[in-house]
Every structure is written in C-alpha cells, then in structure tokens.
PDB file of C-alpha atoms in Angstrom:
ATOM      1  CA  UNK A  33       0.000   0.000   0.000  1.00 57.00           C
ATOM      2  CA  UNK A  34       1.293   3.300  -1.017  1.00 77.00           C
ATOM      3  CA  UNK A  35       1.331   6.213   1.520  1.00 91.00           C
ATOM      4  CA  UNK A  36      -0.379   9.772   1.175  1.00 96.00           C
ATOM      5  CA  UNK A  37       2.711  11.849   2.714  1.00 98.00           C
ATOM      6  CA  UNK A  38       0.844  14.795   2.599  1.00 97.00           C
ATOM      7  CA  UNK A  39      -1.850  13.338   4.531  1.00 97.00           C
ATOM      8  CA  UNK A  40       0.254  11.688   6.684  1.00 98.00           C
ATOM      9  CA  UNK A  41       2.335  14.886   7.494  1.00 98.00           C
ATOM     10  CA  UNK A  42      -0.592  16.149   9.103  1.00 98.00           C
ATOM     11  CA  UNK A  43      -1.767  13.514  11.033  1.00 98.00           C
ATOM     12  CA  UNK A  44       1.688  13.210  12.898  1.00 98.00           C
ATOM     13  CA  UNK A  45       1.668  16.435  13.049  1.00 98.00           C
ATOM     14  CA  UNK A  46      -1.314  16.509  15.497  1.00 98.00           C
ATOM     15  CA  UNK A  47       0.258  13.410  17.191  1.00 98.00           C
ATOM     16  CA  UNK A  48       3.213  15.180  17.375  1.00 98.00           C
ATOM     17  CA  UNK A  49       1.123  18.635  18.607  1.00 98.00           C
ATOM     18  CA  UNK A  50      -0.788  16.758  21.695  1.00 98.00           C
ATOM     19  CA  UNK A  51       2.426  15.106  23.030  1.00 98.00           C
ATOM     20  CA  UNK A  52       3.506  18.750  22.850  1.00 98.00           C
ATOM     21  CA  UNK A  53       0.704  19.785  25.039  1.00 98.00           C
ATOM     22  CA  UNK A  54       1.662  16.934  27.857  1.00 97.00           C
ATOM     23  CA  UNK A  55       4.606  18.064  27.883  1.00 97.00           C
ATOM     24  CA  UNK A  56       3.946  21.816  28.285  1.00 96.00           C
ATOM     25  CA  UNK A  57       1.712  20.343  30.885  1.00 96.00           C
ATOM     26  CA  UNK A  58       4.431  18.936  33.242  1.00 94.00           C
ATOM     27  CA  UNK A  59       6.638  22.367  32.398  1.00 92.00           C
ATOM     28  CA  UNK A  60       5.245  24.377  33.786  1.00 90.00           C
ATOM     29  CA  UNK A  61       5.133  22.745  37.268  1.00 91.00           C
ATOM     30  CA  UNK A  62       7.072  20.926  39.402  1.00 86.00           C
ATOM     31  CA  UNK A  63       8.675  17.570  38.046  1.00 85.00           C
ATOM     32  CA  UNK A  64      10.694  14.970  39.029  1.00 80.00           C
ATOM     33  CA  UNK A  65      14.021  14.057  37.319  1.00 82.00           C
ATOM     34  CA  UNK A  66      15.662  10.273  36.834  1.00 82.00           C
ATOM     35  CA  UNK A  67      18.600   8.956  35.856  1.00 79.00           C
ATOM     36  CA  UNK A  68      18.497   6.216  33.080  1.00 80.00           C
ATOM     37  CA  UNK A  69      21.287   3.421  33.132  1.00 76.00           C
ATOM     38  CA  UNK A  70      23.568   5.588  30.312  1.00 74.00           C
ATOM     39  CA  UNK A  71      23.546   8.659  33.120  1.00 69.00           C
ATOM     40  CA  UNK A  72      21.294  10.825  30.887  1.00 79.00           C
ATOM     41  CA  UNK A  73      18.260  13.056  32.778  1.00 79.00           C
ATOM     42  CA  UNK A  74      14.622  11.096  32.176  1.00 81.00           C
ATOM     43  CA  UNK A  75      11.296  13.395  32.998  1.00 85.00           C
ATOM     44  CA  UNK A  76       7.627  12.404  33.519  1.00 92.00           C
ATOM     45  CA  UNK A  77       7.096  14.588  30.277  1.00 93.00           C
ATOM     46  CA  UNK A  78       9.500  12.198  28.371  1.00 93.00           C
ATOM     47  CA  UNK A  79       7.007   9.270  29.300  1.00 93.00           C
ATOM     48  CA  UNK A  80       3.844  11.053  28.791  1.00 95.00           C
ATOM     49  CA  UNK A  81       4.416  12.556  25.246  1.00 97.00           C
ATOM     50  CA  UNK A  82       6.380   8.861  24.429  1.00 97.00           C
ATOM     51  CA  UNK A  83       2.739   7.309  25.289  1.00 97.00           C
ATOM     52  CA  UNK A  84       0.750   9.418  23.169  1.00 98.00           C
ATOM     53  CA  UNK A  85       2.812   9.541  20.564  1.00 98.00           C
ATOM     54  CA  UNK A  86       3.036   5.303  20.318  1.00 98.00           C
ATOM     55  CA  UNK A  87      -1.016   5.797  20.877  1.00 98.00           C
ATOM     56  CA  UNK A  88      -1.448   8.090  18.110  1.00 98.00           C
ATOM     57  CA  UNK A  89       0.964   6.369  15.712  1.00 98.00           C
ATOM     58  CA  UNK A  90      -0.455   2.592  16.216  1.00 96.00           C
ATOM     59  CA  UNK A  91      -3.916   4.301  16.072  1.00 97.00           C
ATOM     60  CA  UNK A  92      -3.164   4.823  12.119  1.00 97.00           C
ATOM     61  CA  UNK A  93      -4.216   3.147   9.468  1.00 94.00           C
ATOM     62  CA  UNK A  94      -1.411   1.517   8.155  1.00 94.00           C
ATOM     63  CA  UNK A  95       0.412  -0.340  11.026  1.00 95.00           C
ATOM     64  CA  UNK A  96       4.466   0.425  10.566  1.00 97.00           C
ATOM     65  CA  UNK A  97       6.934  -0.651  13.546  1.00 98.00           C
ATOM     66  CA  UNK A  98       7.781   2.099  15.646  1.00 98.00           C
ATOM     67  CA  UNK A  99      11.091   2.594  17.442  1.00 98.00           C
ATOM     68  CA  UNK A 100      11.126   5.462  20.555  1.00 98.00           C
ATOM     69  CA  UNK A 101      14.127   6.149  22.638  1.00 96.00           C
ATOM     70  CA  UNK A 102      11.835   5.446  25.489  1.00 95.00           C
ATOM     71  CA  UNK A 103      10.775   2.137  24.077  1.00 96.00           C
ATOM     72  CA  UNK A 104      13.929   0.545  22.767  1.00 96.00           C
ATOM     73  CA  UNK A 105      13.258  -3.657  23.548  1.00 95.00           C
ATOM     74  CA  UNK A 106       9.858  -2.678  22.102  1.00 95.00           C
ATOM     75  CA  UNK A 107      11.525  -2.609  18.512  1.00 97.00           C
ATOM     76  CA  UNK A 108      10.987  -5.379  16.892  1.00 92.00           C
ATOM     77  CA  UNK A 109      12.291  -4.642  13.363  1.00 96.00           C
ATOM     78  CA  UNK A 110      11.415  -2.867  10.238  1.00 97.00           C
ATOM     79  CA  UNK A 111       8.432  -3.766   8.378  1.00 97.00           C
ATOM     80  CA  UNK A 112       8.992  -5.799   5.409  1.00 95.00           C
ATOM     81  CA  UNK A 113       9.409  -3.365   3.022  1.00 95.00           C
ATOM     82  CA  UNK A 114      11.385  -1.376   5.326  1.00 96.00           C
ATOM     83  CA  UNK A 115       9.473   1.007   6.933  1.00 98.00           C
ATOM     84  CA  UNK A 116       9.904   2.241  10.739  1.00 98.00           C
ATOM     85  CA  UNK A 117       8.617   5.120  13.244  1.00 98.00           C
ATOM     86  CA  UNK A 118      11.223   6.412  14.739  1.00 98.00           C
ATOM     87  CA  UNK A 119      10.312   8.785  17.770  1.00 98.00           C
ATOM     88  CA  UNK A 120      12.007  10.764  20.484  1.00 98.00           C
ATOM     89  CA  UNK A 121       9.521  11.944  22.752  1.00 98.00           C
ATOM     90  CA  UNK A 122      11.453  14.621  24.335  1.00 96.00           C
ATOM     91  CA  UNK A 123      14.660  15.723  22.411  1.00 95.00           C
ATOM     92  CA  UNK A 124      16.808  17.710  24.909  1.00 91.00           C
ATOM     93  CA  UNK A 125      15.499  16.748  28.332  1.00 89.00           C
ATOM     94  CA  UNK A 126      18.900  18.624  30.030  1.00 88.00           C
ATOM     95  CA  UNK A 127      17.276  21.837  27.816  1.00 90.00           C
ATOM     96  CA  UNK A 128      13.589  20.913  29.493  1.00 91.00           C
ATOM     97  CA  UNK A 129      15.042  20.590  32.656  1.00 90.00           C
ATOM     98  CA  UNK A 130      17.237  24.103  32.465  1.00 91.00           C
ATOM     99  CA  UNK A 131      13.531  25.482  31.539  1.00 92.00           C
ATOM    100  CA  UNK A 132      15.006  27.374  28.558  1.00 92.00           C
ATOM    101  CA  UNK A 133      12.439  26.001  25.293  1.00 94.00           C
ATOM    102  CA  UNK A 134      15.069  24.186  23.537  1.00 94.00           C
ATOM    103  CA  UNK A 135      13.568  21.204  23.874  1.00 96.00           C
ATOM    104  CA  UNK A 136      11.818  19.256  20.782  1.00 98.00           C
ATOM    105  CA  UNK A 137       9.087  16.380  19.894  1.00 98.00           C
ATOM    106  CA  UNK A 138      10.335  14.344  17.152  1.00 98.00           C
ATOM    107  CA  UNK A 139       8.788  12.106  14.869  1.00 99.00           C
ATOM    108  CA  UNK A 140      10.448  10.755  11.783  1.00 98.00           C
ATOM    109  CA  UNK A 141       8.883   7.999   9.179  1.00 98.00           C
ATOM    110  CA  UNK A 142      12.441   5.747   8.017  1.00 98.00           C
ATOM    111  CA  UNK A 143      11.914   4.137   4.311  1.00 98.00           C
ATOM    112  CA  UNK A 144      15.031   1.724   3.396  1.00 97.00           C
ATOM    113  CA  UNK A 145      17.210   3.858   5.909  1.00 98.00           C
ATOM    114  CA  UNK A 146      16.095   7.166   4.936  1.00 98.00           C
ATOM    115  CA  UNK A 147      13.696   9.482   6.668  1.00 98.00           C
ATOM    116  CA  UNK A 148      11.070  10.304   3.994  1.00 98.00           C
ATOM    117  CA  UNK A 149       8.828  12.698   6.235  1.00 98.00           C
ATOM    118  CA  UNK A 150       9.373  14.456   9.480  1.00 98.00           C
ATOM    119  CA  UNK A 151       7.844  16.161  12.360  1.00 98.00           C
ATOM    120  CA  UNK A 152       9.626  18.393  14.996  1.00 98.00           C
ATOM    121  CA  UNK A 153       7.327  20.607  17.319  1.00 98.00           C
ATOM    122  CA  UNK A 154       9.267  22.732  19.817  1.00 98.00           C
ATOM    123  CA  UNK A 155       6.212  23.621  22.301  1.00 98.00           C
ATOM    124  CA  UNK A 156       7.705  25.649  24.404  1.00 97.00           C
ATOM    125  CA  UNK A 157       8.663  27.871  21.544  1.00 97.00           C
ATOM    126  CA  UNK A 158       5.417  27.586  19.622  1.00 97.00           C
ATOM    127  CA  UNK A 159       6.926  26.360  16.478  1.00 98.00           C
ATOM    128  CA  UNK A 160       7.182  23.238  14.403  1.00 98.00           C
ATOM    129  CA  UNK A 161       9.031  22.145  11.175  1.00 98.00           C
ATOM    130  CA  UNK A 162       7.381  19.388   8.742  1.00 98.00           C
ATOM    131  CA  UNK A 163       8.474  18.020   5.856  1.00 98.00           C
ATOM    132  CA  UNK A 164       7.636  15.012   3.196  1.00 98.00           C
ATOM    133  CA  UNK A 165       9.232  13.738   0.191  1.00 98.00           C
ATOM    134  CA  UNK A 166       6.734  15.047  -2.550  1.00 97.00           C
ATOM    135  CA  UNK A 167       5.316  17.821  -0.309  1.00 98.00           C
ATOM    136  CA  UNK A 168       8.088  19.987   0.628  1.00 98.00           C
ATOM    137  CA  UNK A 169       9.314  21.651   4.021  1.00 98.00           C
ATOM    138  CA  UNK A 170       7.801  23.983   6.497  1.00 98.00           C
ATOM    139  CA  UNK A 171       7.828  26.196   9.624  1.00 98.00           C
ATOM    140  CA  UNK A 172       4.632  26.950  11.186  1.00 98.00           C
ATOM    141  CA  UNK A 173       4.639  29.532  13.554  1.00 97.00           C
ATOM    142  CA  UNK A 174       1.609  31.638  14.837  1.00 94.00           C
ATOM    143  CA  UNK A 175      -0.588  30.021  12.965  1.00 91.00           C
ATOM    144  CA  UNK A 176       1.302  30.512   9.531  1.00 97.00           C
ATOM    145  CA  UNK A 177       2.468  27.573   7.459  1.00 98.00           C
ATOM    146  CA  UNK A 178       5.432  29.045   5.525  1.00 98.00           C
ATOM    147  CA  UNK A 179       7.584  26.841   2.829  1.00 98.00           C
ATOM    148  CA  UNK A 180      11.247  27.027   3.745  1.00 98.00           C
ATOM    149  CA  UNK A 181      14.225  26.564   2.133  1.00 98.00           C
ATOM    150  CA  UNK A 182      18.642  26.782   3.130  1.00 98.00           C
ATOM    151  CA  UNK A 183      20.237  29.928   2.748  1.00 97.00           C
ATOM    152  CA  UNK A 184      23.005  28.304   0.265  1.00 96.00           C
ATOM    153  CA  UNK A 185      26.722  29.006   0.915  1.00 94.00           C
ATOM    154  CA  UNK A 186      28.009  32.265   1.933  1.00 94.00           C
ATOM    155  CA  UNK A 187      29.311  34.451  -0.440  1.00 93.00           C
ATOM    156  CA  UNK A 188      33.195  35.333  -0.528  1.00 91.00           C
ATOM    157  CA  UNK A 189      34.111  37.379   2.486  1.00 92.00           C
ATOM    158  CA  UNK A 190      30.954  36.281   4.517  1.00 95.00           C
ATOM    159  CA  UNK A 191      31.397  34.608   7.510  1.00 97.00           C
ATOM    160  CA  UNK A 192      29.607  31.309   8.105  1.00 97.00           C
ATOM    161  CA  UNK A 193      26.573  31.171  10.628  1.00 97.00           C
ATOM    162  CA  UNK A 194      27.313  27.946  12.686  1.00 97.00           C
ATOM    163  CA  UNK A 195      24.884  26.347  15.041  1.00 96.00           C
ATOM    164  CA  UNK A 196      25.897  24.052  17.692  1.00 90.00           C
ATOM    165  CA  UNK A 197      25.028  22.594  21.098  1.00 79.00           C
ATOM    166  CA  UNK A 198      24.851  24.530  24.329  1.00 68.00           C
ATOM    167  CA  UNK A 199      24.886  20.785  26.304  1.00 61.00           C
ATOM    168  CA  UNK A 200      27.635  18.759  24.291  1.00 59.00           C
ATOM    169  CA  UNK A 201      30.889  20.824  23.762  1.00 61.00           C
ATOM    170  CA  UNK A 202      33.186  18.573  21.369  1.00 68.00           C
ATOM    171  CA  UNK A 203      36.757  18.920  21.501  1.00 74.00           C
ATOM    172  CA  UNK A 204      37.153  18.079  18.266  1.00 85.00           C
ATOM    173  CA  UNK A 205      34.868  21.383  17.086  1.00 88.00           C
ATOM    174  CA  UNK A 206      37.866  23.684  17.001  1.00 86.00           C
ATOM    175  CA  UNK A 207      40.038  22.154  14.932  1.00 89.00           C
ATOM    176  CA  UNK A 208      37.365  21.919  12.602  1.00 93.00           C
ATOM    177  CA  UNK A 209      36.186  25.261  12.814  1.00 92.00           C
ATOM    178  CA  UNK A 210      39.580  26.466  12.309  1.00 91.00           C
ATOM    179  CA  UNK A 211      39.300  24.901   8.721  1.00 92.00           C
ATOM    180  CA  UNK A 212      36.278  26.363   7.352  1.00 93.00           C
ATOM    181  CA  UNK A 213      37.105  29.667   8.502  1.00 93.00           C
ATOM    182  CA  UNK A 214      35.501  32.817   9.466  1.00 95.00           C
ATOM    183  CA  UNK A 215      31.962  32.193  11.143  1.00 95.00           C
ATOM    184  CA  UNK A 216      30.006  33.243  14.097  1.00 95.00           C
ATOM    185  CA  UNK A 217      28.665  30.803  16.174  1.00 94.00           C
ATOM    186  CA  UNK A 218      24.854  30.262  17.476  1.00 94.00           C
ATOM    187  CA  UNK A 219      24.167  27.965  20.539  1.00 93.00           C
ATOM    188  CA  UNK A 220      20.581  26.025  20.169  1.00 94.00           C
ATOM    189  CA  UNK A 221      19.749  22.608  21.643  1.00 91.00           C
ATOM    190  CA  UNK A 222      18.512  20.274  21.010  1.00 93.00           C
ATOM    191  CA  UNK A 223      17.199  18.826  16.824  1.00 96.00           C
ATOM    192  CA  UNK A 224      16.450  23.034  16.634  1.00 97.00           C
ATOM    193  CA  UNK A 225      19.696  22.875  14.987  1.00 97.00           C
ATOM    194  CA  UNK A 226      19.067  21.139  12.251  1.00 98.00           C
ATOM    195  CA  UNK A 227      15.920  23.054  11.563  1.00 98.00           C
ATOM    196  CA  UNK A 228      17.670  26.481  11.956  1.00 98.00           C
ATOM    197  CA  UNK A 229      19.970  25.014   9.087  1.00 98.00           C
ATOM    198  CA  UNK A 230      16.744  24.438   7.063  1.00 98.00           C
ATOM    199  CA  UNK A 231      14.792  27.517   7.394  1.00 98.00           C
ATOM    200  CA  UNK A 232      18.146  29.283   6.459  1.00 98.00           C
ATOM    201  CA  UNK A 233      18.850  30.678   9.752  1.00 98.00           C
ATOM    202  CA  UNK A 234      22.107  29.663   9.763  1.00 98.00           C
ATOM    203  CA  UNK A 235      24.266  27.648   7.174  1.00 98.00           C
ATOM    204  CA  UNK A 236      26.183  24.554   8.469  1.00 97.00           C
ATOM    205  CA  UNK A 237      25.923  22.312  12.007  1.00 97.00           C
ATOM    206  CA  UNK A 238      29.290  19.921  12.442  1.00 96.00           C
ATOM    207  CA  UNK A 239      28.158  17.661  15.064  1.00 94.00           C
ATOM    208  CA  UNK A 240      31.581  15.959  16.145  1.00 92.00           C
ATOM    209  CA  UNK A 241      29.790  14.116  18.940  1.00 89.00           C
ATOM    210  CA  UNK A 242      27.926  11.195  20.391  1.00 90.00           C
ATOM    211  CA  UNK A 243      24.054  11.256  18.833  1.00 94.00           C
ATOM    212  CA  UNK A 244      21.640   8.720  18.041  1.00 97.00           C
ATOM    213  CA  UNK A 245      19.140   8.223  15.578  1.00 98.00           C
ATOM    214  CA  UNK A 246      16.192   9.435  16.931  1.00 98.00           C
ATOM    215  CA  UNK A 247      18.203  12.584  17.973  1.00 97.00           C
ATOM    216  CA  UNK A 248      18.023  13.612  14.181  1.00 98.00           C
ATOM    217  CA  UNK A 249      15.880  11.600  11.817  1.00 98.00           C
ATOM    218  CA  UNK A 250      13.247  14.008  11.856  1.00 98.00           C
ATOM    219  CA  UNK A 251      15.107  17.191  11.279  1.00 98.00           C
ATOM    220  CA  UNK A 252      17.161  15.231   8.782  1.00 98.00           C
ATOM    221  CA  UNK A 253      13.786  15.116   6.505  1.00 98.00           C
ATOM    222  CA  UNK A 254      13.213  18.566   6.907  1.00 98.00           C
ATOM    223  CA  UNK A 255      16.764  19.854   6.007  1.00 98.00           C
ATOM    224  CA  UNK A 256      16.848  17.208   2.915  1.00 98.00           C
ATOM    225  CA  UNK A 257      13.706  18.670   2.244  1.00 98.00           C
ATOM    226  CA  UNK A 258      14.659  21.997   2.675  1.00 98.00           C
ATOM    227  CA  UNK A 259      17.385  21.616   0.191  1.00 97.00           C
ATOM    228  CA  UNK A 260      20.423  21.015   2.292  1.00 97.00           C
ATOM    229  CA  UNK A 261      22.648  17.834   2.888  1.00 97.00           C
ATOM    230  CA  UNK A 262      23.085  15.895   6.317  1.00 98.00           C
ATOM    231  CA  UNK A 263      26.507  13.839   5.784  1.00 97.00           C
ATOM    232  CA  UNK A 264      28.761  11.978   7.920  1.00 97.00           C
ATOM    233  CA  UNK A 265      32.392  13.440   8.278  1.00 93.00           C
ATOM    234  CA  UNK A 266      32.906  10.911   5.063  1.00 93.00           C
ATOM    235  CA  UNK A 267      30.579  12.539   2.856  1.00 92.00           C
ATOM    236  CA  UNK A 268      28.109   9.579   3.052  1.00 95.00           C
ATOM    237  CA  UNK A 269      24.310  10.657   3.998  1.00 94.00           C
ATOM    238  CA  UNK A 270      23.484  10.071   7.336  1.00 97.00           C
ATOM    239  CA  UNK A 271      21.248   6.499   7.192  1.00 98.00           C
ATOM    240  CA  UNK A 272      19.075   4.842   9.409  1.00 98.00           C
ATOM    241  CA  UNK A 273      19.057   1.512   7.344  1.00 97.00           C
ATOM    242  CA  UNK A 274      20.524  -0.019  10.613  1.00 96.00           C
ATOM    243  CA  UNK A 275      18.240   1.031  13.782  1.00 96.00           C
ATOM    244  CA  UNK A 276      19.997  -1.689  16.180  1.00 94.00           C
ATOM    245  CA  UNK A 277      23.079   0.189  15.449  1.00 95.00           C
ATOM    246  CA  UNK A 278      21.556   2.991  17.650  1.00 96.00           C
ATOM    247  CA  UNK A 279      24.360   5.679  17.591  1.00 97.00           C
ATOM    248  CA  UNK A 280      25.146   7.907  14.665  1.00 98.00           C
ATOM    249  CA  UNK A 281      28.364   8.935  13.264  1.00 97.00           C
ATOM    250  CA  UNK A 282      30.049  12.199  13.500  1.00 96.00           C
ATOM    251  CA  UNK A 283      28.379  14.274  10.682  1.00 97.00           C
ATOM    252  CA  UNK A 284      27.635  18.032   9.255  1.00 97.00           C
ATOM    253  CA  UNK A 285      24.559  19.643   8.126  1.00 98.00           C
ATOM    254  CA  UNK A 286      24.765  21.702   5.130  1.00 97.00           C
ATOM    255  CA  UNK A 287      22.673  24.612   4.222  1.00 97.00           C
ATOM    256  CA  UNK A 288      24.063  24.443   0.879  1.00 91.00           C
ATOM    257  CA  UNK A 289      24.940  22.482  -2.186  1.00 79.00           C
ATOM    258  CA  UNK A 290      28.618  22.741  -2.081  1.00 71.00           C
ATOM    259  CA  UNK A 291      31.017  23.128   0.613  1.00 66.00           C
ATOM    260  CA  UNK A 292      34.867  23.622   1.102  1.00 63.00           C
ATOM    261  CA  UNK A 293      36.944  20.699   1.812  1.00 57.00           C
ATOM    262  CA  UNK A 294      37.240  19.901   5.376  1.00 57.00           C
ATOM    263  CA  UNK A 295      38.636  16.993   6.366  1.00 46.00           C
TER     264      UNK A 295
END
C-alpha cells in the first residue's frame, strides 16, 4: 500500500502537537528528574508525550513498527518493506530541565534507511518544522504555514553562521572550525539545529559528537527537504538503514549544495 505523505504529514503532526501539550503540561510545574542506566536526565514529560505519541501512531491506518528512545526492547524490526517510526519523545530533556524552550518532539517515518517525512514541534517555543518527500518543508509559527528553504553558501568574504550545542561541547569542534574559517557561532539545543539550518537561519551544524538516531531523523527530513545535505564526516548521507546500530556517526549539516573541503 502506497502512503499519502501529505496526509500523513498532518496527522503526525497533530500526534506530534498533543504530546507537545503533555509536555507543556508537566513544564510548567514541578517535576521529578531520573537517571536512566547511560547517566542521561529522564522526565515524567519524556514518558507522557512517548505514550501518546506510540497511541497516536499505532492508532493509524497503516500499522508500521515504531522505534522510541523510550521504548527501545519494544523494537521489533522494520516492516517488510522497510518502513519504521522512529520517535524521540522529548529531544533535549537537560534543555527541558534548564527550563530554557530548547527542547523538541520528534517524529520521523524511516523508508530503506532514509527518513522520507518528518515532524519536529518545539512547544515551548510555539513552532514546528514538517516536511515530506513530494510535499516539501515547512515552519509553522503563529498560525502561519510558511515553505522554507537553506540559505546556500556564503558568499566570498561572509562569515559562516554555525549552530551548535549549548549541552555537548566537542573537543574536536575547534580544529574543525579552524578549517572552514571565518563564522560566528549560534548555541541552540537540542534537533532546533538542524531546523535552523533548514529555514536558512544559519548555514552549516558539524556535530563531532555522540548522537543517536532518533536525535536527528526528523530534522534530517526537513533539512533534505529543505534543500540542504546531512553527511557523515565521510561525505556519506546520514542512514538509518541499521536502527539496532543505535548511535550515529560524527556528521555536518549543510545549508548548501557545495562546501569547502574539510577533512
């Protein structure tokens, strides 16, 4: 059976939306904070939106596998013709706990390792970014669906605008940065980064950290559908044909077609 993205986009959308909600709900009041077994912060909001989200997405009417990071041994598989959900719930807990907004639902449909569609609502924020193979990419925001699209590469003498984390410093960033040359840097947790890259906000994200996949795949779709590239250091897309390999690769996100050599 073949899929309507475009009708699809806005039904996880509204999944996506009403986790949102539960989350804003625990936000703005007192909540407890856990530690999972790999030391990093878990919230009642990361188990509330995770169960509406798995509601909402088994609820459809085609019934694809669906891997959350607050579900893992739930994963079965992909579907036979290699389909999967693949959900994080609450993308930048630390940035939910610090009560600063940078915090993200994500929601990504994976076709034979690629993400085809995405949804990323940042609640606190009051924006979202959606995107579809065959539909396009978008920022909503105050009630205004707008098409978006990268800002391409900076002309000659420009410096680059480069996003990065404000909870995982990498000591390998400076060298890098060193080689691409003059830019001004933008903190923003969480998969914002990716979308800031899409909407042409800024123009390239190196990511020389620890990630995993449902850290990105969403975004991913948007940038890709945005016009700009998400690569591993190697120049290889980033793919999600593997989803028991749970950890990405270092990679960059490119607002732009081409990009100087950095190695």
């Amino acid at each position: 059976m073949s899929l309507n993205y475009s009708e699809l986009l806005t039904s996880v959308e509204r999944i996506a939306l009403q986790a949102g909600d539960a989350i804003m709900a625990i936000y703005s009041r007192e909540f407890s904070v856990e530690e999972k077994e790999d030391k990093s912060p878990l919230t009642e909001a990361d188990q509330a939106a995770h169960d509406i989200i798995m509601g909402g997405l088994t609820a459809l009417p085609e019934a694809i596998p669906v891997l959350s990071e607050e579900d893992i041994e739930g994963f079965a598989g992909t579907d036979a013709t290699g389909r999967y959900w693949l959900v994080d719930p609450l993308d930048g807990t630390k940035e939910f706990i610090k009560r600063n907004g940078e915090f993200t639902v994500n929601i990504a449909l994976i076709v034979n390792g690629r993400p085809v569609l995405g949804v990323v609502v940042a609640p606190a924020l009051e924006v979202s970014y959606l995107a579809a193979e065959g539909v396009g990419a978008f920022k909503v925001k105050d009630g205004k669906k707008e098409p978006i699209r990268v800002a391409g590469k900076p002309n000659q003498g420009i410096a680059w605008r480069v996003v990065g984390s404000r909870s995982h410093p990498s000591p390998d960033l400076a060298e890098w940065l060193e080689k691409l040359g003059a830019h001004d840097m933008m903190p923003m947790g969480s998969s914002l980064k990716l979308c800031l890259v899409a909407e042409g906000a800024a123009d390239v994200y190196p990511r020389l950290g620890p990630t995993c996949l449902w850290d990105t795949g969403a975004a991913q779709a948007v940038v890709e559908q945005a016009g700009g590239r998400v690569e591993t250091t190697d120049g290889e897309p980033l793919c999600y044909a593997t989803p028991h390999n749970k950890l990405n690769p270092y990679f960059v996100v490119w607002g732009c077609l081409s990009n100087p050599q950095i190695q």
